[in-house]
Amino acid sequence: MDGHQHGAVGAVGTIGAVDTHRTRLAIALAISMTILVAQVVGAIWTGSLALLVDTAHVLTDTGGLAIALLAARLAARPATPRRTWGLRRTEVLAATAQASVLLAVGLYVLVEGVHRLVQPPEVASAEMVVFGVIGLTGNIAAVAVLAGSRGATFTTRAAFLEVVNDALGSLAVIVAAVVMTLTGWARADAVVALLIGALILPRTVSLLRDTVNVLLESTPRGLDLDAVRGHILALPHVRAVHDLHASQIATGLPVLTAHVVLDDDCFRDGHALDLLDQLQACVAKHFDVSVEHSTFQLEPRKHRDHEYSPHD
């Protein structure tokens, strides 16, 4: 009874912490949406490319916050016979779409930025300062809200980095507006826009690569399957490993399957059960990427002759 009570208290504490993280994400999302509306108005009013690019950045990061909040909610839903992993992969699909849009925006910025360097249009620099300050103030508020949860989960950490990047983008817009106001150098707007675009594109390509790799069921980054195979083969009584696969369902959820050939005696003396424990502990604890969801098919040597399509 005493142990059960301690478990209940721990569960309540965990639920409370999750609710706190969701609340912080919801507040940050509301702030980001407010900034987005203000900057859309500002970009149209001033004609600033830098402000337009920063607005696109805010749009993407607002989507990132929404995804983080949605993922936190969907991750709590139980699996079903139809969706055995629940809705965990929703975040991957959404992030892929988000990165595709941002990539298109980034490429547009590069083309338009170069064009504006050659023929700089008239920009309302004084108004740019106002909208830049609005964005910076809101982003600082969002940073303060998320600071307490920034290391809690991968999604809250990513969300914190997103709003920090937004704050830097707003600061860059202010700098461009001040330079144009004081010096009259109209090309400052295009230069800052290109700098923001240069910051966005590498992160976008990296995110798109990671999400596409998940959708293609590639081996999770940081997991060396050759090392996994070698470590399994080093275990006593293991004679071969084939059909070794590793993929990733969603953030922080790698899975691994393998067929492991054992000495025939292991199936007579019960040693196969001990080896199964060792195999699962091996992939869960030995490598930098911890694979807690693993499935091993243990086979005697003669079984491979009866398999339909074995491969290495």
CSV table of C-alpha atoms in Angstrom, one decimal:
chain,number,residue,atom,x,y,z
A,1,MET,CA,0.0,0.0,0.0
A,2,ASP,CA,2.8,2.4,0.8
A,3,GLY,CA,4.5,1.8,-2.5
A,4,HIS,CA,1.3,2.4,-4.3
A,5,GLN,CA,0.8,5.7,-2.6
A,6,HIS,CA,4.3,6.9,-3.6
A,7,GLY,CA,3.6,5.9,-7.2
A,8,ALA,CA,0.4,7.8,-7.2
A,9,VAL,CA,2.1,10.9,-5.9
A,10,GLY,CA,4.8,10.6,-8.6
A,11,ALA,CA,2.2,10.3,-11.3
A,12,VAL,CA,0.3,13.3,-10.1
A,13,GLY,CA,3.6,15.3,-10.0
A,14,THR,CA,4.4,14.2,-13.6
A,15,ILE,CA,1.0,15.2,-14.9
A,16,GLY,CA,1.3,18.6,-13.1
A,17,ALA,CA,4.7,19.2,-14.8
A,18,VAL,CA,3.3,18.3,-18.2
A,19,ASP,CA,0.4,20.6,-17.7
A,20,THR,CA,2.8,23.4,-16.7
A,21,HIS,CA,4.8,22.9,-19.9
A,22,ARG,CA,1.6,23.0,-22.0
A,23,THR,CA,0.5,26.2,-20.3
A,24,ARG,CA,3.9,27.8,-21.0
A,25,LEU,CA,3.7,26.7,-24.7
A,26,ALA,CA,0.1,28.1,-25.0
A,27,ILE,CA,1.1,31.5,-23.6
A,28,ALA,CA,4.2,31.7,-25.9
A,29,LEU,CA,1.9,30.7,-28.8
A,30,ALA,CA,-0.5,33.5,-28.0
A,31,ILE,CA,2.3,36.0,-27.8
A,32,SER,CA,3.8,34.8,-31.1
A,33,MET,CA,0.4,35.0,-32.9
A,34,THR,CA,0.0,38.6,-31.6
A,35,ILE,CA,3.5,39.5,-32.9
A,36,LEU,CA,2.7,37.8,-36.3
A,37,VAL,CA,-0.4,39.9,-36.8
A,38,ALA,CA,1.4,43.1,-35.9
A,39,GLN,CA,4.3,42.4,-38.2
A,40,VAL,CA,2.1,41.4,-41.2
A,41,VAL,CA,0.5,44.9,-40.8
A,42,GLY,CA,4.0,46.4,-40.5
A,43,ALA,CA,5.4,44.7,-43.5
A,44,ILE,CA,2.5,45.8,-45.7
A,45,TRP,CA,2.6,49.3,-44.3
A,46,THR,CA,6.4,49.9,-44.6
A,47,GLY,CA,7.2,47.8,-47.6
A,48,SER,CA,10.3,46.5,-45.8
A,49,LEU,CA,11.7,43.2,-47.1
A,50,ALA,CA,13.6,42.7,-43.8
A,51,LEU,CA,10.3,43.0,-41.9
A,52,LEU,CA,8.6,40.7,-44.4
A,53,VAL,CA,11.3,38.1,-44.0
A,54,ASP,CA,11.1,38.4,-40.2
A,55,THR,CA,7.4,38.0,-40.4
A,56,ALA,CA,7.8,34.8,-42.4
A,57,HIS,CA,10.2,33.7,-39.7
A,58,VAL,CA,7.7,34.4,-37.0
A,59,LEU,CA,5.0,32.6,-39.0
A,60,THR,CA,7.2,29.5,-39.2
A,61,ASP,CA,8.1,29.7,-35.5
A,62,THR,CA,4.4,30.2,-34.6
A,63,GLY,CA,3.7,27.0,-36.5
A,64,GLY,CA,6.6,25.4,-34.5
A,65,LEU,CA,5.0,26.5,-31.2
A,66,ALA,CA,1.6,25.2,-32.4
A,67,ILE,CA,3.2,21.9,-33.4
A,68,ALA,CA,5.0,21.6,-30.0
A,69,LEU,CA,1.7,22.2,-28.2
A,70,LEU,CA,-0.2,19.8,-30.5
A,71,ALA,CA,2.5,17.2,-30.1
A,72,ALA,CA,2.3,17.5,-26.3
A,73,ARG,CA,-1.4,16.8,-26.5
A,74,LEU,CA,-1.4,14.1,-29.1
A,75,ALA,CA,1.5,12.2,-27.4
A,76,ALA,CA,-0.8,11.7,-24.4
A,77,ARG,CA,-3.3,9.8,-26.5
A,78,PRO,CA,-3.3,6.1,-26.2
A,79,ALA,CA,-2.4,3.7,-29.0
A,80,THR,CA,-5.2,1.9,-30.8
A,81,PRO,CA,-5.3,-1.3,-32.9
A,82,ARG,CA,-5.5,0.9,-36.0
A,83,ARG,CA,-2.7,3.3,-34.9
A,84,THR,CA,-0.3,1.2,-32.8
A,85,TRP,CA,2.0,4.2,-32.1
A,86,GLY,CA,-0.9,6.6,-31.5
A,87,LEU,CA,-0.5,9.9,-33.3
A,88,ARG,CA,3.2,10.5,-32.5
A,89,ARG,CA,4.2,10.9,-36.1
A,90,THR,CA,1.8,13.9,-36.6
A,91,GLU,CA,4.7,16.2,-35.5
A,92,VAL,CA,6.9,14.8,-38.3
A,93,LEU,CA,4.3,15.5,-41.0
A,94,ALA,CA,3.6,19.0,-39.8
A,95,ALA,CA,7.3,19.8,-39.4
A,96,THR,CA,8.0,18.6,-43.0
A,97,ALA,CA,5.3,20.9,-44.4
A,98,GLN,CA,6.5,23.7,-42.2
A,99,ALA,CA,10.1,23.3,-43.5
A,100,SER,CA,9.0,23.1,-47.1
A,101,VAL,CA,7.2,26.5,-46.8
A,102,LEU,CA,10.1,28.1,-45.1
A,103,LEU,CA,12.5,26.8,-47.7
A,104,ALA,CA,10.4,28.5,-50.4
A,105,VAL,CA,10.3,31.7,-48.4
A,106,GLY,CA,14.1,31.6,-48.0
A,107,LEU,CA,14.7,31.1,-51.7
A,108,TYR,CA,12.4,34.0,-52.5
A,109,VAL,CA,14.3,36.2,-50.0
A,110,LEU,CA,17.6,35.5,-51.7
A,111,VAL,CA,16.2,36.4,-55.2
A,112,GLU,CA,14.3,39.5,-54.0
A,113,GLY,CA,17.1,40.6,-51.7
A,114,VAL,CA,19.6,40.7,-54.6
A,115,HIS,CA,17.1,42.5,-56.7
A,116,ARG,CA,16.6,45.2,-54.0
A,117,LEU,CA,20.3,45.6,-53.6
A,118,VAL,CA,20.4,46.6,-57.3
A,119,GLN,CA,17.2,48.7,-57.2
A,120,PRO,CA,16.4,49.6,-53.6
A,121,PRO,CA,12.7,50.7,-53.2
A,122,GLU,CA,11.5,53.4,-50.8
A,123,VAL,CA,11.0,52.0,-47.3
A,124,ALA,CA,9.2,53.6,-44.3
A,125,SER,CA,12.2,53.2,-41.9
A,126,ALA,CA,10.7,55.2,-39.0
A,127,GLU,CA,7.6,52.9,-38.9
A,128,MET,CA,9.9,49.9,-39.2
A,129,VAL,CA,11.5,50.8,-35.8
A,130,VAL,CA,8.0,50.8,-34.2
A,131,PHE,CA,7.1,47.3,-35.5
A,132,GLY,CA,10.6,46.0,-34.8
A,133,VAL,CA,10.3,47.1,-31.2
A,134,ILE,CA,6.8,45.5,-30.9
A,135,GLY,CA,8.3,42.2,-32.2
A,136,LEU,CA,11.3,42.4,-29.9
A,137,THR,CA,9.2,43.1,-26.8
A,138,GLY,CA,6.9,40.3,-27.5
A,139,ASN,CA,9.7,37.8,-28.2
A,140,ILE,CA,11.5,38.8,-25.0
A,141,ALA,CA,8.2,38.1,-23.1
A,142,ALA,CA,7.9,34.7,-24.9
A,143,VAL,CA,11.5,33.9,-24.0
A,144,ALA,CA,10.8,34.7,-20.3
A,145,VAL,CA,7.7,32.4,-20.4
A,146,LEU,CA,9.5,29.4,-21.9
A,147,ALA,CA,12.8,29.8,-19.9
A,148,GLY,CA,11.5,27.7,-17.0
A,149,SER,CA,10.7,24.8,-19.3
A,150,ARG,CA,13.4,25.0,-22.0
A,151,GLY,CA,15.1,21.8,-20.9
A,152,ALA,CA,12.0,19.8,-20.0
A,153,THR,CA,11.4,18.1,-23.4
A,154,PHE,CA,12.8,18.3,-27.0
A,155,THR,CA,9.7,20.3,-28.1
A,156,THR,CA,10.0,22.9,-25.3
A,157,ARG,CA,13.7,23.2,-26.0
A,158,ALA,CA,13.1,23.7,-29.7
A,159,ALA,CA,10.3,26.2,-29.0
A,160,PHE,CA,12.6,28.2,-26.7
A,161,LEU,CA,15.3,28.4,-29.5
A,162,GLU,CA,12.6,29.5,-32.0
A,163,VAL,CA,11.6,32.5,-30.0
A,164,VAL,CA,15.2,33.4,-29.3
A,165,ASN,CA,15.8,33.4,-33.0
A,166,ASP,CA,12.7,35.6,-33.5
A,167,ALA,CA,14.0,38.1,-31.0
A,168,LEU,CA,17.3,38.3,-32.9
A,169,GLY,CA,15.4,38.8,-36.2
A,170,SER,CA,13.4,41.7,-34.6
A,171,LEU,CA,16.6,43.2,-33.4
A,172,ALA,CA,18.0,43.0,-36.9
A,173,VAL,CA,15.0,44.8,-38.3
A,174,ILE,CA,15.5,47.6,-35.7
A,175,VAL,CA,19.1,47.9,-36.7
A,176,ALA,CA,18.2,48.2,-40.4
A,177,ALA,CA,15.6,50.8,-39.7
A,178,VAL,CA,18.0,52.9,-37.6
A,179,VAL,CA,20.7,52.7,-40.2
A,180,MET,CA,18.3,53.8,-43.0
A,181,THR,CA,16.9,56.6,-40.8
A,182,LEU,CA,20.3,58.0,-39.8
A,183,THR,CA,22.2,57.5,-43.0
A,184,GLY,CA,19.6,57.2,-45.7
A,185,TRP,CA,21.2,54.0,-47.0
A,186,ALA,CA,18.2,52.2,-48.4
A,187,ARG,CA,20.1,49.0,-49.2
A,188,ALA,CA,20.3,48.2,-45.4
A,189,ASP,CA,16.8,46.7,-45.6
A,190,ALA,CA,17.9,44.2,-48.3
A,191,VAL,CA,21.2,43.4,-46.5
A,192,VAL,CA,19.4,42.6,-43.2
A,193,ALA,CA,16.8,40.6,-45.1
A,194,LEU,CA,19.6,38.5,-46.8
A,195,LEU,CA,21.3,38.0,-43.4
A,196,ILE,CA,18.0,36.7,-41.8
A,197,GLY,CA,17.5,34.5,-44.9
A,198,ALA,CA,21.0,33.1,-44.5
A,199,LEU,CA,20.1,32.2,-40.9
A,200,ILE,CA,16.9,30.6,-41.8
A,201,LEU,CA,17.9,28.4,-44.8
A,202,PRO,CA,20.5,26.1,-43.0
A,203,ARG,CA,18.1,25.4,-40.2
A,204,THR,CA,15.3,24.8,-42.7
A,205,VAL,CA,17.4,22.3,-44.8
A,206,SER,CA,18.5,20.5,-41.6
A,207,LEU,CA,14.9,20.2,-40.3
A,208,LEU,CA,13.7,19.0,-43.7
A,209,ARG,CA,16.5,16.5,-44.0
A,210,ASP,CA,15.7,15.1,-40.5
A,211,THR,CA,11.9,14.8,-41.1
A,212,VAL,CA,12.3,13.2,-44.5
A,213,ASN,CA,14.7,10.7,-43.0
A,214,VAL,CA,12.1,9.8,-40.4
A,215,LEU,CA,9.4,9.4,-43.1
A,216,LEU,CA,11.8,7.3,-45.2
A,217,GLU,CA,12.5,5.2,-42.1
A,218,SER,CA,16.2,5.8,-42.2
A,219,THR,CA,18.5,4.8,-39.4
A,220,PRO,CA,18.2,7.4,-36.6
A,221,ARG,CA,21.0,9.9,-36.6
A,222,GLY,CA,23.8,8.9,-34.1
A,223,LEU,CA,23.0,5.2,-34.2
A,224,ASP,CA,25.7,3.2,-36.0
A,225,LEU,CA,24.1,-0.1,-37.1
A,226,ASP,CA,27.5,-1.7,-37.8
A,227,ALA,CA,28.4,-1.0,-34.2
A,228,VAL,CA,25.1,-2.5,-33.0
A,229,ARG,CA,25.7,-5.6,-35.2
A,230,GLY,CA,29.2,-6.0,-33.9
A,231,HIS,CA,28.1,-5.6,-30.2
A,232,ILE,CA,25.4,-8.2,-30.6
A,233,LEU,CA,27.8,-10.6,-32.3
A,234,ALA,CA,30.2,-10.3,-29.4
A,235,LEU,CA,27.6,-11.7,-27.0
A,236,PRO,CA,28.1,-15.4,-26.0
A,237,HIS,CA,26.2,-18.0,-28.0
A,238,VAL,CA,25.3,-15.5,-30.8
A,239,ARG,CA,26.3,-16.9,-34.2
A,240,ALA,CA,24.8,-14.4,-36.7
A,241,VAL,CA,22.6,-11.3,-37.0
A,242,HIS,CA,20.4,-10.6,-40.1
A,243,ASP,CA,17.4,-8.5,-41.0
A,244,LEU,CA,18.7,-5.7,-38.7
A,245,HIS,CA,16.6,-2.6,-39.1
A,246,ALA,CA,16.3,0.7,-37.1
A,247,SER,CA,14.0,3.6,-37.7
A,248,GLN,CA,12.4,6.4,-35.8
A,249,ILE,CA,8.6,6.8,-35.2
A,250,ALA,CA,8.8,10.4,-33.9
A,251,THR,CA,11.1,12.6,-31.8
A,252,GLY,CA,12.8,10.6,-29.1
A,253,LEU,CA,11.2,7.3,-30.3
A,254,PRO,CA,13.7,5.1,-32.1
A,255,VAL,CA,12.8,1.4,-32.8
A,256,LEU,CA,15.0,-1.6,-33.7
A,257,THR,CA,14.3,-5.1,-35.0
A,258,ALA,CA,16.7,-8.0,-35.7
A,259,HIS,CA,16.9,-11.7,-36.3
A,260,VAL,CA,19.6,-13.2,-34.0
A,261,VAL,CA,20.9,-16.7,-34.7
A,262,LEU,CA,21.9,-18.6,-31.5
A,263,ASP,CA,23.5,-21.9,-30.6
A,264,ASP,CA,20.9,-24.7,-30.8
A,265,ASP,CA,21.7,-25.6,-27.1
A,266,CYS,CA,20.2,-22.2,-26.0
A,267,PHE,CA,16.7,-23.3,-27.0
A,268,ARG,CA,17.1,-26.5,-24.9
A,269,ASP,CA,18.6,-25.2,-21.7
A,270,GLY,CA,16.6,-22.0,-21.5
A,271,HIS,CA,19.6,-19.7,-22.0
A,272,ALA,CA,17.8,-18.0,-24.9
A,273,LEU,CA,15.6,-16.1,-22.4
A,274,ASP,CA,18.7,-14.7,-20.7
A,275,LEU,CA,20.2,-13.7,-24.1
A,276,LEU,CA,16.9,-11.8,-24.9
A,277,ASP,CA,17.3,-9.7,-21.8
A,278,GLN,CA,21.0,-9.0,-22.7
A,279,LEU,CA,20.0,-8.0,-26.2
A,280,GLN,CA,17.4,-5.5,-25.1
A,281,ALA,CA,19.6,-4.1,-22.4
A,282,CYS,CA,22.4,-3.8,-25.0
A,283,VAL,CA,20.5,-1.5,-27.4
A,284,ALA,CA,18.8,0.4,-24.6
A,285,LYS,CA,21.9,1.3,-22.6
A,286,HIS,CA,25.1,0.7,-24.5
A,287,PHE,CA,24.8,3.3,-27.4
A,288,ASP,CA,24.4,7.0,-27.5
A,289,VAL,CA,20.9,6.6,-29.0
A,290,SER,CA,18.9,4.6,-26.5
A,291,VAL,CA,16.5,2.2,-28.2
A,292,GLU,CA,14.0,1.1,-25.6
A,293,HIS,CA,11.5,-0.3,-28.2
A,294,SER,CA,13.4,-3.3,-29.7
A,295,THR,CA,12.1,-6.6,-31.1
A,296,PHE,CA,14.4,-9.6,-31.5
A,297,GLN,CA,13.6,-12.9,-33.2
A,298,LEU,CA,15.8,-15.6,-31.8
A,299,GLU,CA,16.5,-18.4,-34.2
A,300,PRO,CA,18.4,-21.7,-34.3
A,301,ARG,CA,20.9,-22.1,-37.2
A,302,LYS,CA,18.6,-24.2,-39.4
A,303,HIS,CA,15.7,-21.7,-39.3
A,304,ARG,CA,17.2,-19.4,-41.9
A,305,ASP,CA,16.8,-22.1,-44.5
A,306,HIS,CA,13.0,-21.8,-44.0
A,307,GLU,CA,12.7,-18.0,-44.1
A,308,TYR,CA,11.0,-16.4,-47.1
A,309,SER,CA,13.4,-13.5,-47.8
A,310,PRO,CA,16.3,-13.2,-45.4
A,311,HIS,CA,18.9,-10.5,-45.9
A,312,ASP,CA,21.8,-9.0,-44.1
